C-alpha cells in the first residue's frame, strides 16, 4: 500500500485526507516542540514548511475536515509575501460600454461593417446579465484546477488559487470527460445579497462594513488567509475562457453549455438573439428581474455567438470587437455643492472638482464629482451648446449627482429655485492655483477653436504638474512600481527626494548615504523600504510601450504608445525620428503621420515633448537607469511579421478594418500610403494611384487571394 504522505493532495480521498490531517497535526506539533521547547530541531525549516503547507492544502480542499487542533489554526496562517503574480496566457480584457439603444445599433452596425456583411445576413448575438463582482480565471489541466487568478491589469493578475478553491461552486475537478487537456474558464466571483448582509452583520462589532457586495467579494477573495475566504460564501458564474488546448464548441452558447456540463454555474437568463430589437427586449427583461435576482448586476453583455466570427472580429486595443456591455441607467441623488476645488493635472489642465455634502448614490457615498472645465460650470457644453438648459453651477447650490458604474460621479442638474440669494457665478481662476503661472485657454491649431480647458503655462516649474507626472509614471499601466503609489509620489516629491522619474531609480543609492533613512521615516520600516527598492529595481527593464506611455506625453495613451512601439521598435529610433520630424517636409514627418492611428495632433504633441531641451535632459538621465525593451512579438513567425503593408482598392473578401486588424495581429505594420518603406501592397479591384506608385518603386504587389494564401488562411 502507498504511504498516504506520498499521495498528492488533489488525489486524496476524504478518508485519506482525514488520516493525513491527523498525522500532520501530530508531526507538526512534535517538530514544533523540538524547535521551540528543546531548541533541537530534527528537520530543516524547509521540510517543516512543507509539512505545514501540505496540512493547509488539505484543509483548503476539505474545509469540513479542519481539526480543532489544526496546526494552521494554532499558529495562525499569514504568508509573509503578498500574492504572487500570474501572467495570463491570454489577456483578460474588459468591455466597451453602450448606454443607449443607439449605442447598441451602432455596435451591431460596426460589426457588419468590419465583417463586410449586409443587413440581409443575420448575426446571432447572445445577451446575459453583467454580474457586478470581480473576474477570475481558473486554469484546469487534465480536468484539475491548477491555478486561479484575479484579472489584475488584464495581463498580470494575482494568484489566489487557494482562495478560489474555497468558492463552493467552483469545481476542483471538471465533471464529465469531454474537457480539453488545458482550459482556462473565466467568469465572475460575486456575493449574493443575503450573504452580503449576513457578512456585514457578522463583522459589525469590528466597526467595519463593506459598502456593497462587489467590494465585499473583492475583499474576501484577496485575503491572505484562505480560511477567511472560505467563510465568506462567494459564488461564481462562468461566462468566458482564456487559453484552451483544442476547440470544443463553435458558438458562445455551446461553450456555455459545456461549462455547465463540466460543473460550473452559468447564468440562466442568457439568451440568443437575432436582431437589435431582440437584444433590447432581453435587456428590458433582465432589468425587470434586477431587484429579485438576489445578486447585483449592472447591465447586460452582448456577445457575437459564432466563435469563427469572434475570431475574425478580434480585439481593438482594449476591448473585443465582438462584445459590449449595455449598462443600466445611472443612479441619482440630490445634495449641496459645498465648494469647487481646482486640481492641476500632469499636462497642466486645471480641472474643477465639486466638493459635495456626502450623499449615498446607488450604495456608494459620493463627496466629489467632476466638473470638467469652466464652460461646464457656466452651463456650456463641449460644442457651445447649453447644458442643464444653460443653468450655471454655484457654490451653495442644490444639485443632482449621478453615478454610473465605475465612472466618476457627475453633476447632471441644479435646482435654481433653491439657490441662495447671495450666490454669485463661479469665477474660474486665470492663474495656476499651485505655481501662480498664467493659466490659458489655447487655440486648437486644427479647428481654430478655443480649448475649453484652461492650462497652467508653468510647465516644468509647476509642482502640481511634476507630481502628477510622477504619479502617472509609476501608475499601474505605466511602470507599475509596487508600493509606489500616489501617496508615496506626493510624499517623496514634497520632501525633495524624487522630483522626476530618474530620481526614483537613484533613491536607494542616495538613501544609503542619507542620515534620514527611508526605513526610519513615518509609515516605513526595514521590510517595506527593502520591498520598495526591490520593486523599483524590478522595473529597470520595462516594455517599450509601457515606457512611452509612462512619459505622460499629451495625447499619447496606451494605444498610441503601442502603435509607436510597433513602428519604431526601439526608443532611440523613436526619439531620433521625432526630432527629425520637426521639419514638416522631411520623410520622418511623413513617416510619423502615416502610421495608421496617428494623426497630426499626436505628432505635434510628440514633437513638443521630444524637442523640449529639458525633457531631453530628463530622458537622458532616465535612460541611464531604465532600459526599455521592445514589445514581445507573439506572432513573429508569420511571413508578414515586421513588414509594412498597404491595402488599396475595393477589398471584397474582407473589410479594410478587418484586413488591418488581421495584419497587425500577425505583427505587420499597416500604413495608409505607399512609400519606399512599404514592403507589400495588397491591391483589390480598381486600385489606382497607390498601385501605380508601388510599381514605380518596385514594391511587391499581391491581390486578396494572394494575401490570404500568404498568411495561411
Ligand atoms: S465577458 C473578453 N460577460 O465585466 C470579454 N464580462 O467590463 C470578457 N463581467 O472584466 C468579459 N459579467 O469582470 C463578460 N457576463 C459577463 C460579465 C462580464 C460581468 C465583467 C468582467 C469584465 C467586465 C468588463
XYZ file of C-alpha atoms and ligand atoms in Angstrom, residues 92-97 128-135 151 187-188 239-240 298 301 303 315 320 322-323 325 327, ligand 1:
52
model
C -8.325 39.319 -19.709
C -9.857 42.279 -21.459
C -12.689 44.467 -20.373
C -15.734 45.506 -22.344
C -16.717 48.590 -24.248
C -19.902 50.226 -22.941
C -26.661 37.807 -20.499
C -26.507 39.750 -17.229
C -23.365 41.671 -16.428
C -22.557 40.428 -12.947
C -21.222 43.061 -10.557
C -18.345 41.215 -8.917
C -14.749 40.666 -9.923
C -13.495 38.460 -12.690
C -7.841 39.855 -13.571
C -16.156 34.328 -15.009
C -17.304 36.480 -12.151
C -19.063 33.169 -18.922
C -15.763 33.286 -20.850
C -25.094 46.406 -13.619
C -23.497 41.862 -22.016
C -21.606 38.715 -27.481
C -9.759 42.930 -30.444
C -13.083 42.725 -28.015
C -17.451 41.134 -30.684
C -18.870 42.085 -27.285
C -21.792 45.863 -22.075
C -25.185 49.398 -18.826
S -17.320 38.929 -20.877
C -13.498 39.422 -23.427
N -19.529 38.566 -19.522
O -17.354 42.930 -16.905
C -14.735 39.701 -22.662
N -17.881 40.024 -18.598
O -16.322 45.392 -18.250
C -14.734 39.113 -21.314
N -18.481 40.918 -16.409
O -13.929 42.344 -16.664
C -15.786 39.603 -20.425
N -20.412 39.897 -16.225
O -15.460 41.355 -14.862
C -18.335 39.200 -19.567
N -21.480 38.101 -18.402
C -20.319 38.718 -18.448
C -19.882 39.557 -17.414
C -18.657 40.206 -17.539
C -19.547 40.712 -15.638
C -17.371 41.817 -16.059
C -15.994 41.230 -16.138
C -15.227 42.116 -17.079
C -16.034 43.358 -17.056
C -15.886 44.108 -18.343
